[in-house]
Structure formats: C-alpha cells, structure tokens
PDB file of C-alpha atoms in Angstrom:
ATOM      1  CA  MET A  24      -7.538  20.299   1.682  1.00 48.00           C
ATOM      2  CA  GLU A  25      -7.957  17.267  -0.587  1.00 68.00           C
ATOM      3  CA  SER A  26     -11.393  15.698  -0.591  1.00 77.00           C
ATOM      4  CA  ILE A  27     -12.116  12.416   1.152  1.00 87.00           C
ATOM      5  CA  LEU A  28     -13.457   9.685  -1.103  1.00 95.00           C
ATOM      6  CA  SER A  29     -16.819   8.118  -0.365  1.00 95.00           C
ATOM      7  CA  PHE A  30     -17.148   4.466   0.605  1.00 95.00           C
ATOM      8  CA  ASP A  31     -18.407   3.597  -2.890  1.00 96.00           C
ATOM      9  CA  GLN A  32     -15.493   5.413  -4.536  1.00 97.00           C
ATOM     10  CA  LEU A  33     -12.991   3.599  -2.351  1.00 97.00           C
ATOM     11  CA  GLU A  34     -14.606   0.238  -3.043  1.00 97.00           C
ATOM     12  CA  ALA A  35     -14.525   0.875  -6.804  1.00 97.00           C
ATOM     13  CA  ILE A  36     -10.768   1.387  -6.549  1.00 98.00           C
ATOM     14  CA  ARG A  37     -10.237  -1.583  -4.227  1.00 97.00           C
ATOM     15  CA  ARG A  38     -11.891  -3.907  -6.748  1.00 96.00           C
ATOM     16  CA  LEU A  39      -8.985  -3.260  -9.129  1.00 97.00           C
ATOM     17  CA  ASP A  40      -5.408  -4.517  -8.914  1.00 97.00           C
ATOM     18  CA  ALA A  41      -2.198  -2.538  -8.529  1.00 98.00           C
ATOM     19  CA  CYS A  42      -1.065  -3.106 -12.123  1.00 97.00           C
ATOM     20  CA  THR A  43      -4.348  -1.861 -13.591  1.00 97.00           C
ATOM     21  CA  LEU A  44      -4.330   1.165 -11.296  1.00 98.00           C
ATOM     22  CA  SER A  45      -0.730   1.945 -12.212  1.00 97.00           C
ATOM     23  CA  ASN A  46      -1.617   1.860 -15.913  1.00 96.00           C
ATOM     24  CA  ALA A  47      -4.594   4.158 -15.341  1.00 97.00           C
ATOM     25  CA  ILE A  48      -2.526   6.649 -13.316  1.00 98.00           C
ATOM     26  CA  GLU A  49       0.015   6.857 -16.153  1.00 96.00           C
ATOM     27  CA  THR A  50      -2.621   8.338 -18.481  1.00 95.00           C
ATOM     28  CA  PHE A  51      -2.816  11.513 -16.366  1.00 97.00           C
ATOM     29  CA  ASP A  52       0.925  12.328 -16.729  1.00 94.00           C
ATOM     30  CA  LEU A  53       1.180  13.465 -13.118  1.00 94.00           C
ATOM     31  CA  ARG A  54       4.473  11.684 -12.451  1.00 95.00           C
ATOM     32  CA  LEU A  55       7.150   9.638 -14.146  1.00 95.00           C
ATOM     33  CA  ARG A  56       6.325   6.003 -14.859  1.00 95.00           C
ATOM     34  CA  ASN A  57       9.135   4.802 -12.601  1.00 95.00           C
ATOM     35  CA  GLU A  58       7.720   6.675  -9.602  1.00 96.00           C
ATOM     36  CA  GLY A  59       4.808   6.205  -7.235  1.00 97.00           C
ATOM     37  CA  PHE A  60       5.403   2.629  -6.062  1.00 98.00           C
ATOM     38  CA  ALA A  61       7.618   0.794  -3.587  1.00 98.00           C
ATOM     39  CA  ASP A  62      10.385  -1.428  -4.896  1.00 97.00           C
ATOM     40  CA  ALA A  63      10.693  -5.193  -4.551  1.00 96.00           C
ATOM     41  CA  SER A  64      12.283  -4.948  -1.093  1.00 97.00           C
ATOM     42  CA  ILE A  65       8.743  -4.575   0.287  1.00 98.00           C
ATOM     43  CA  ARG A  66       6.879  -7.895   0.217  1.00 97.00           C
ATOM     44  CA  CYS A  67       3.189  -8.626   0.552  1.00 98.00           C
ATOM     45  CA  MET A  68       2.974 -11.007   3.504  1.00 98.00           C
ATOM     46  CA  PHE A  69      -0.537 -12.251   2.677  1.00 98.00           C
ATOM     47  CA  PRO A  70      -1.004 -12.202  -1.116  1.00 97.00           C
ATOM     48  CA  GLN A  71      -4.228 -14.213  -0.832  1.00 97.00           C
ATOM     49  CA  LEU A  72      -6.010 -11.431   1.113  1.00 97.00           C
ATOM     50  CA  PRO A  73      -8.087  -8.808  -0.742  1.00 96.00           C
ATOM     51  CA  PRO A  74      -6.366  -5.593  -1.865  1.00 97.00           C
ATOM     52  CA  MET A  75      -5.594  -3.046   0.851  1.00 98.00           C
ATOM     53  CA  LEU A  76      -6.617   0.600   0.436  1.00 98.00           C
ATOM     54  CA  GLY A  77      -6.413   3.411   2.963  1.00 98.00           C
ATOM     55  CA  TYR A  78      -4.973   6.753   3.992  1.00 98.00           C
ATOM     56  CA  ALA A  79      -1.404   6.660   5.274  1.00 98.00           C
ATOM     57  CA  VAL A  80      -0.508   7.357   8.893  1.00 98.00           C
ATOM     58  CA  THR A  81       3.282   7.716   9.057  1.00 98.00           C
ATOM     59  CA  ALA A  82       5.809   6.991  11.792  1.00 97.00           C
ATOM     60  CA  ARG A  83       9.488   6.176  12.324  1.00 96.00           C
ATOM     61  CA  ILE A  84      10.831   3.512  14.673  1.00 94.00           C
ATOM     62  CA  ARG A  85      14.054   1.910  15.885  1.00 91.00           C
ATOM     63  CA  GLY A  86      14.532  -1.539  17.350  1.00 83.00           C
ATOM     64  CA  SER A  87      18.243  -2.219  17.739  1.00 83.00           C
ATOM     65  CA  GLY A  88      18.573  -0.451  21.105  1.00 79.00           C
ATOM     66  CA  PRO A  89      16.437   0.715  24.041  1.00 73.00           C
ATOM     67  CA  PRO A  90      14.536   4.012  23.712  1.00 71.00           C
ATOM     68  CA  PRO A  91      16.043   7.043  25.469  1.00 63.00           C
ATOM     69  CA  VAL A  92      12.732   7.684  27.272  1.00 62.00           C
ATOM     70  CA  GLY A  93      10.208   5.077  28.373  1.00 58.00           C
ATOM     71  CA  HIS A  94      10.565   1.378  27.921  1.00 54.00           C
ATOM     72  CA  SER A  95       8.583   0.222  24.921  1.00 54.00           C
ATOM     73  CA  TYR A  96       6.155   0.939  22.117  1.00 55.00           C
ATOM     74  CA  PHE A  97       3.337   1.093  24.673  1.00 56.00           C
ATOM     75  CA  ASP A  98       4.800   4.281  26.188  1.00 60.00           C
ATOM     76  CA  ARG A  99       3.719   6.181  23.049  1.00 71.00           C
ATOM     77  CA  GLY A 100      -0.040   6.328  23.378  1.00 82.00           C
ATOM     78  CA  ASP A 101       0.115   9.693  21.624  1.00 91.00           C
ATOM     79  CA  TRP A 102       0.788   7.692  18.437  1.00 92.00           C
ATOM     80  CA  TRP A 103      -2.574   5.989  18.781  1.00 93.00           C
ATOM     81  CA  SER A 104      -4.275   9.369  19.217  1.00 95.00           C
ATOM     82  CA  TYR A 105      -2.517  10.613  16.101  1.00 96.00           C
ATOM     83  CA  ILE A 106      -3.793   7.675  14.058  1.00 97.00           C
ATOM     84  CA  LEU A 107      -7.353   8.900  14.635  1.00 97.00           C
ATOM     85  CA  THR A 108      -6.558  12.349  13.171  1.00 97.00           C
ATOM     86  CA  VAL A 109      -6.230  10.771   9.692  1.00 97.00           C
ATOM     87  CA  PRO A 110      -9.458   9.813   7.880  1.00 95.00           C
ATOM     88  CA  GLY A 111     -10.344   6.149   7.600  1.00 96.00           C
ATOM     89  CA  PRO A 112      -9.739   3.606   6.341  1.00 97.00           C
ATOM     90  CA  ARG A 113      -6.155   3.925   7.546  1.00 98.00           C
ATOM     91  CA  VAL A 114      -2.843   2.269   6.709  1.00 98.00           C
ATOM     92  CA  THR A 115       0.035   2.651   9.151  1.00 98.00           C
ATOM     93  CA  VAL A 116       3.255   3.300   7.242  1.00 98.00           C
ATOM     94  CA  VAL A 117       6.332   2.819   9.400  1.00 98.00           C
ATOM     95  CA  GLN A 118       9.936   3.514   8.441  1.00 98.00           C
ATOM     96  CA  ASP A 119      12.471   1.461  10.386  1.00 96.00           C
ATOM     97  CA  LEU A 120      15.541   3.658  10.871  1.00 96.00           C
ATOM     98  CA  ASP A 121      17.897   0.856  11.946  1.00 93.00           C
ATOM     99  CA  ASP A 122      20.799  -0.117   9.703  1.00 91.00           C
ATOM    100  CA  PRO A 123      19.964  -2.706   8.596  1.00 91.00           C
ATOM    101  CA  PRO A 124      16.252  -2.273   9.285  1.00 91.00           C
ATOM    102  CA  GLY A 125      14.121  -5.029  10.760  1.00 89.00           C
ATOM    103  CA  VAL A 126      16.132  -6.125  13.781  1.00 91.00           C
ATOM    104  CA  GLY A 127      12.825  -6.382  15.607  1.00 91.00           C
ATOM    105  CA  GLY A 128       9.313  -6.900  14.319  1.00 92.00           C
ATOM    106  CA  PHE A 129       7.171  -3.775  14.565  1.00 90.00           C
ATOM    107  CA  VAL A 130       3.682  -5.237  14.183  1.00 95.00           C
ATOM    108  CA  GLY A 131       2.515  -8.562  15.542  1.00 95.00           C
ATOM    109  CA  GLU A 132      -0.802  -9.856  16.780  1.00 96.00           C
ATOM    110  CA  VAL A 133      -1.166  -7.325  19.614  1.00 93.00           C
ATOM    111  CA  HIS A 134      -0.330  -4.210  17.648  1.00 93.00           C
ATOM    112  CA  ALA A 135      -2.282  -5.370  14.615  1.00 96.00           C
ATOM    113  CA  SER A 136      -5.280  -5.772  16.920  1.00 96.00           C
ATOM    114  CA  ILE A 137      -4.796  -2.245  18.285  1.00 95.00           C
ATOM    115  CA  HIS A 138      -4.406  -0.766  14.817  1.00 96.00           C
ATOM    116  CA  ARG A 139      -7.432  -2.617  13.532  1.00 97.00           C
ATOM    117  CA  ALA A 140      -9.511  -1.314  16.451  1.00 97.00           C
ATOM    118  CA  LEU A 141      -8.387   2.186  15.411  1.00 97.00           C
ATOM    119  CA  GLY A 142      -9.710   1.731  11.877  1.00 98.00           C
ATOM    120  CA  CYS A 143      -6.512   0.540  10.188  1.00 98.00           C
ATOM    121  CA  VAL A 144      -6.624  -2.121   7.478  1.00 98.00           C
ATOM    122  CA  GLY A 145      -2.921  -2.853   7.204  1.00 98.00           C
ATOM    123  CA  THR A 146       0.672  -1.834   7.873  1.00 98.00           C
ATOM    124  CA  VAL A 147       3.515  -1.048   5.483  1.00 98.00           C
ATOM    125  CA  THR A 148       7.097  -1.076   6.770  1.00 98.00           C
ATOM    126  CA  ASN A 149      10.634  -1.488   5.490  1.00 98.00           C
ATOM    127  CA  GLY A 150      11.345  -3.478   8.646  1.00 96.00           C
ATOM    128  CA  GLY A 151      10.085  -6.727  10.093  1.00 97.00           C
ATOM    129  CA  VAL A 152       6.698  -8.091  11.185  1.00 97.00           C
ATOM    130  CA  ARG A 153       5.756 -11.095  13.297  1.00 97.00           C
ATOM    131  CA  ASP A 154       2.949 -13.405  14.475  1.00 97.00           C
ATOM    132  CA  LEU A 155       2.048 -13.944  10.826  1.00 98.00           C
ATOM    133  CA  PRO A 156      -0.548 -16.755  11.177  1.00 98.00           C
ATOM    134  CA  ALA A 157      -2.487 -14.832  13.835  1.00 98.00           C
ATOM    135  CA  VAL A 158      -2.398 -11.546  11.924  1.00 98.00           C
ATOM    136  CA  GLU A 159      -3.441 -13.231   8.691  1.00 98.00           C
ATOM    137  CA  LYS A 160      -6.394 -14.828  10.478  1.00 97.00           C
ATOM    138  CA  MET A 161      -7.515 -11.321  11.472  1.00 96.00           C
ATOM    139  CA  GLY A 162      -7.568 -10.268   7.828  1.00 97.00           C
ATOM    140  CA  TYR A 163      -5.082  -7.502   8.598  1.00 98.00           C
ATOM    141  CA  GLN A 164      -2.643  -6.989   5.724  1.00 98.00           C
ATOM    142  CA  LEU A 165       1.119  -6.600   6.163  1.00 98.00           C
ATOM    143  CA  PHE A 166       3.752  -5.367   3.718  1.00 98.00           C
ATOM    144  CA  ALA A 167       7.303  -5.652   5.018  1.00 98.00           C
ATOM    145  CA  ALA A 168      10.898  -6.507   4.194  1.00 97.00           C
ATOM    146  CA  HIS A 169      10.729  -9.823   6.040  1.00 96.00           C
ATOM    147  CA  PRO A 170       9.274 -11.689   9.032  1.00 96.00           C
ATOM    148  CA  SER A 171      11.025 -11.240  12.386  1.00 95.00           C
ATOM    149  CA  VAL A 172      11.201 -13.522  15.403  1.00 95.00           C
ATOM    150  CA  SER A 173      11.567 -10.862  18.121  1.00 92.00           C
ATOM    151  CA  HIS A 174      10.266  -7.364  18.779  1.00 89.00           C
ATOM    152  CA  ALA A 175      13.763  -6.541  20.093  1.00 90.00           C
ATOM    153  CA  TYR A 176      13.696  -2.921  21.368  1.00 88.00           C
ATOM    154  CA  VAL A 177      11.164  -1.563  18.877  1.00 89.00           C
ATOM    155  CA  HIS A 178      10.074   1.929  19.905  1.00 88.00           C
ATOM    156  CA  MET A 179       8.528   4.974  18.305  1.00 88.00           C
ATOM    157  CA  VAL A 180      10.928   7.766  17.343  1.00 90.00           C
ATOM    158  CA  GLU A 181       8.457  10.202  15.764  1.00 92.00           C
ATOM    159  CA  PHE A 182       5.244  10.251  13.772  1.00 95.00           C
ATOM    160  CA  GLY A 183       3.468  12.458  11.243  1.00 96.00           C
ATOM    161  CA  GLU A 184       6.551  13.214   9.141  1.00 97.00           C
ATOM    162  CA  PRO A 185       7.176  11.958   5.572  1.00 98.00           C
ATOM    163  CA  VAL A 186       8.773   8.512   5.453  1.00 98.00           C
ATOM    164  CA  GLU A 187      10.547   6.499   2.778  1.00 98.00           C
ATOM    165  CA  ILE A 188       9.579   2.870   2.247  1.00 98.00           C
ATOM    166  CA  GLY A 189      11.197   0.875  -0.543  1.00 97.00           C
ATOM    167  CA  GLY A 190      12.227   4.051  -2.359  1.00 97.00           C
ATOM    168  CA  LEU A 191       8.714   5.532  -2.123  1.00 98.00           C
ATOM    169  CA  THR A 192       8.150   8.727  -0.149  1.00 98.00           C
ATOM    170  CA  ILE A 193       4.840   8.596   1.727  1.00 98.00           C
ATOM    171  CA  ARG A 194       3.151  11.372   3.694  1.00 98.00           C
ATOM    172  CA  SER A 195       0.307  11.102   6.161  1.00 98.00           C
ATOM    173  CA  GLY A 196      -2.951  11.353   4.253  1.00 97.00           C
ATOM    174  CA  ASP A 197      -1.569   9.814   1.050  1.00 98.00           C
ATOM    175  CA  LEU A 198      -3.871   7.205  -0.472  1.00 98.00           C
ATOM    176  CA  ILE A 199      -2.073   3.847  -0.428  1.00 98.00           C
ATOM    177  CA  PHE A 200      -3.057   0.695  -2.339  1.00 98.00           C
ATOM    178  CA  GLY A 201      -1.461  -2.698  -1.837  1.00 98.00           C
ATOM    179  CA  ASP A 202      -1.945  -6.201  -3.210  1.00 98.00           C
ATOM    180  CA  CYS A 203       0.137  -9.223  -4.192  1.00 97.00           C
ATOM    181  CA  HIS A 204       2.122  -7.026  -6.613  1.00 97.00           C
ATOM    182  CA  GLY A 205       3.236  -4.496  -3.994  1.00 98.00           C
ATOM    183  CA  ILE A 206       2.536  -0.959  -2.781  1.00 98.00           C
ATOM    184  CA  LEU A 207       1.221   1.886  -4.950  1.00 98.00           C
ATOM    185  CA  SER A 208       0.582   5.522  -4.045  1.00 98.00           C
ATOM    186  CA  ILE A 209      -2.583   6.891  -5.661  1.00 98.00           C
ATOM    187  CA  PRO A 210      -2.755  10.672  -6.342  1.00 97.00           C
ATOM    188  CA  ARG A 211      -5.868  11.767  -4.497  1.00 95.00           C
ATOM    189  CA  GLU A 212      -6.797  14.421  -7.061  1.00 95.00           C
ATOM    190  CA  ILE A 213      -7.479  11.763  -9.713  1.00 97.00           C
ATOM    191  CA  ALA A 214      -8.453   8.826  -7.511  1.00 97.00           C
ATOM    192  CA  ALA A 215     -12.204   9.084  -8.167  1.00 96.00           C
ATOM    193  CA  ASP A 216     -11.607   9.015 -11.940  1.00 97.00           C
ATOM    194  CA  LEU A 217      -9.422   5.908 -11.969  1.00 97.00           C
ATOM    195  CA  PRO A 218     -12.098   3.148 -12.064  1.00 97.00           C
ATOM    196  CA  ALA A 219     -13.677   4.583 -15.244  1.00 97.00           C
ATOM    197  CA  VAL A 220     -10.291   5.014 -16.904  1.00 97.00           C
ATOM    198  CA  ALA A 221      -9.287   1.504 -15.863  1.00 97.00           C
ATOM    199  CA  ALA A 222     -12.512   0.055 -17.304  1.00 96.00           C
ATOM    200  CA  ARG A 223     -11.808   1.606 -20.711  1.00 95.00           C
ATOM    201  CA  MET A 224      -8.230   0.374 -20.671  1.00 93.00           C
ATOM    202  CA  LEU A 225      -9.256  -3.149 -19.662  1.00 94.00           C
ATOM    203  CA  ALA A 226     -11.806  -3.276 -22.472  1.00 93.00           C
ATOM    204  CA  ARG A 227      -9.090  -2.394 -24.984  1.00 93.00           C
ATOM    205  CA  GLU A 228      -6.717  -4.961 -23.521  1.00 93.00           C
ATOM    206  CA  GLN A 229      -9.373  -7.669 -23.666  1.00 94.00           C
ATOM    207  CA  ARG A 230      -9.719  -7.205 -27.400  1.00 93.00           C
ATOM    208  CA  VAL A 231      -6.028  -8.034 -27.818  1.00 94.00           C
ATOM    209  CA  ILE A 232      -6.117 -10.866 -25.281  1.00 95.00           C
ATOM    210  CA  GLY A 233      -9.261 -12.314 -26.830  1.00 94.00           C
ATOM    211  CA  LEU A 234      -7.704 -12.401 -30.280  1.00 93.00           C
ATOM    212  CA  CYS A 235      -4.507 -13.995 -28.955  1.00 94.00           C
ATOM    213  CA  ARG A 236      -6.566 -16.792 -27.372  1.00 96.00           C
ATOM    214  CA  SER A 237      -8.757 -17.264 -30.411  1.00 94.00           C
ATOM    215  CA  PRO A 238      -8.281 -20.176 -32.864  1.00 95.00           C
ATOM    216  CA  THR A 239      -8.509 -17.555 -35.645  1.00 94.00           C
ATOM    217  CA  PHE A 240      -5.485 -15.613 -34.391  1.00 93.00           C
ATOM    218  CA  SER A 241      -3.117 -14.218 -37.001  1.00 93.00           C
ATOM    219  CA  LEU A 242      -0.425 -11.572 -37.047  1.00 94.00           C
ATOM    220  CA  GLU A 243      -2.423  -9.642 -39.595  1.00 94.00           C
ATOM    221  CA  LYS A 244      -5.434  -9.443 -37.261  1.00 94.00           C
ATOM    222  CA  LEU A 245      -3.196  -8.526 -34.342  1.00 93.00           C
ATOM    223  CA  ARG A 246      -1.646  -5.668 -36.305  1.00 94.00           C
ATOM    224  CA  GLU A 247      -5.119  -4.469 -37.317  1.00 93.00           C
ATOM    225  CA  ILE A 248      -6.339  -4.330 -33.706  1.00 92.00           C
ATOM    226  CA  ILE A 249      -3.188  -2.629 -32.444  1.00 91.00           C
ATOM    227  CA  LYS A 250      -3.478  -0.039 -35.207  1.00 91.00           C
ATOM    228  CA  GLU A 251      -7.155   0.533 -34.434  1.00 89.00           C
ATOM    229  CA  LEU A 252      -6.462   0.935 -30.714  1.00 85.00           C
ATOM    230  CA  GLY A 253      -3.625   3.336 -31.401  1.00 78.00           C
TER     231      GLY A 253
END
C-alpha cells in the first residue's frame, strides 16, 4: 500500500502551483508529458482560492432521469461512509455519465457542506455545480464543466471505481492537485520528492527570468546561461 504523506509534506506540495508541479513530475519520466492532467473542459470555479490537494474519492452519477431505486442523492448514505475509507484530506471526483453531462448540478451548498464535514476540500466533476457564491464563501473548491441552475435528477450510480474526468483517469486514493490552471494527478511514489525538485528548477528558471528583466540583457548572456544550465 502506498504511504500517506504527512501534513508538512502535503503543505509543501500545496504551496506550489500546478505548472511547477507538472514540470517537476516530468523529470522522473514516469509518464508521457501529455498525460496526468485534465483537459480544458474542466474549469476552476474559484481561481482566487488557494490550491486544492487531497486524495481522490471517486463516484459516478446521472441527472437526466430519476434513479431506478430511491428518490435522490440523499438515499445513498453509503457513499458518505465510503468517503471516510479514503485518507484525508479528500477530494470527491465525480464522473457525470449523462450525454451531454451536467444536466443537473451535482454539488451545491448543501452537499459541499456535507463533504467538507467529511474532510473533503473540494470536488472535481465533468458535470455541473451550483450555489457558487455560497460554496466559494465556505472556501470549498470546485472544478467542473460549467455552473448549473438545477440539480435535476442527480443520483449516485456507483462509487469506488475508476472515473474519467476531462480525459484523465482517476482512481480512489490518487493524489489530486488543483488550482487556477486546472487538475493534475500527482504520482504518490514521488510526491514527497517534488518540492525539492521544484525548488531547484525554480532557481534555474529565475536566473533566466532575472537576466531577461535586467537592463544588461543581451542575447549573448542569454545563450551563456542556457548553455550553462544545459
């Protein structure tokens, strides 16, 4: 079983941004550079909030028609119990199976409050979300395809299985990072090493940036630094 990061290790990662983390992950050659992140169909609803970081708790929903059993999302209390089986902090990751997805908003003020009480810091979905001002005020982050007016017939289909959100496959327990740039999956086996790698990369980048902003900038100096940095 993969190790759980300490609070300090998680905070060191959360102080970075998605682009820096993506660059650092690339150095380990664990996956292709066009993998590991959701595409632009998934929007950050509250880009001004701090970065979101947590372990994924996956589920699938539908909203275009009534559920075959029960009446609503609240008939699936077993989902809430399942959330607590994943270590915290948690991020609920919900695939909307409707075509097109997002007929109804999955998370609004009520469900964000429930999730937050269960140790969740945000929700990622390819569907819709609602009650945006109230959820933002809570500090609960949302990544979604779009806002929705209604909850329609949103109901849980299943949970705990791999889901696909914006072209990214996510499994329960995956470490998920999100900020104004989007959603990034962080390989847990290298997660603790990423802040140190990122710091070295940022220091190298700052040498280039500093020269470019300097009144003594020249192409010759730029070529020298790039050559030195390899």
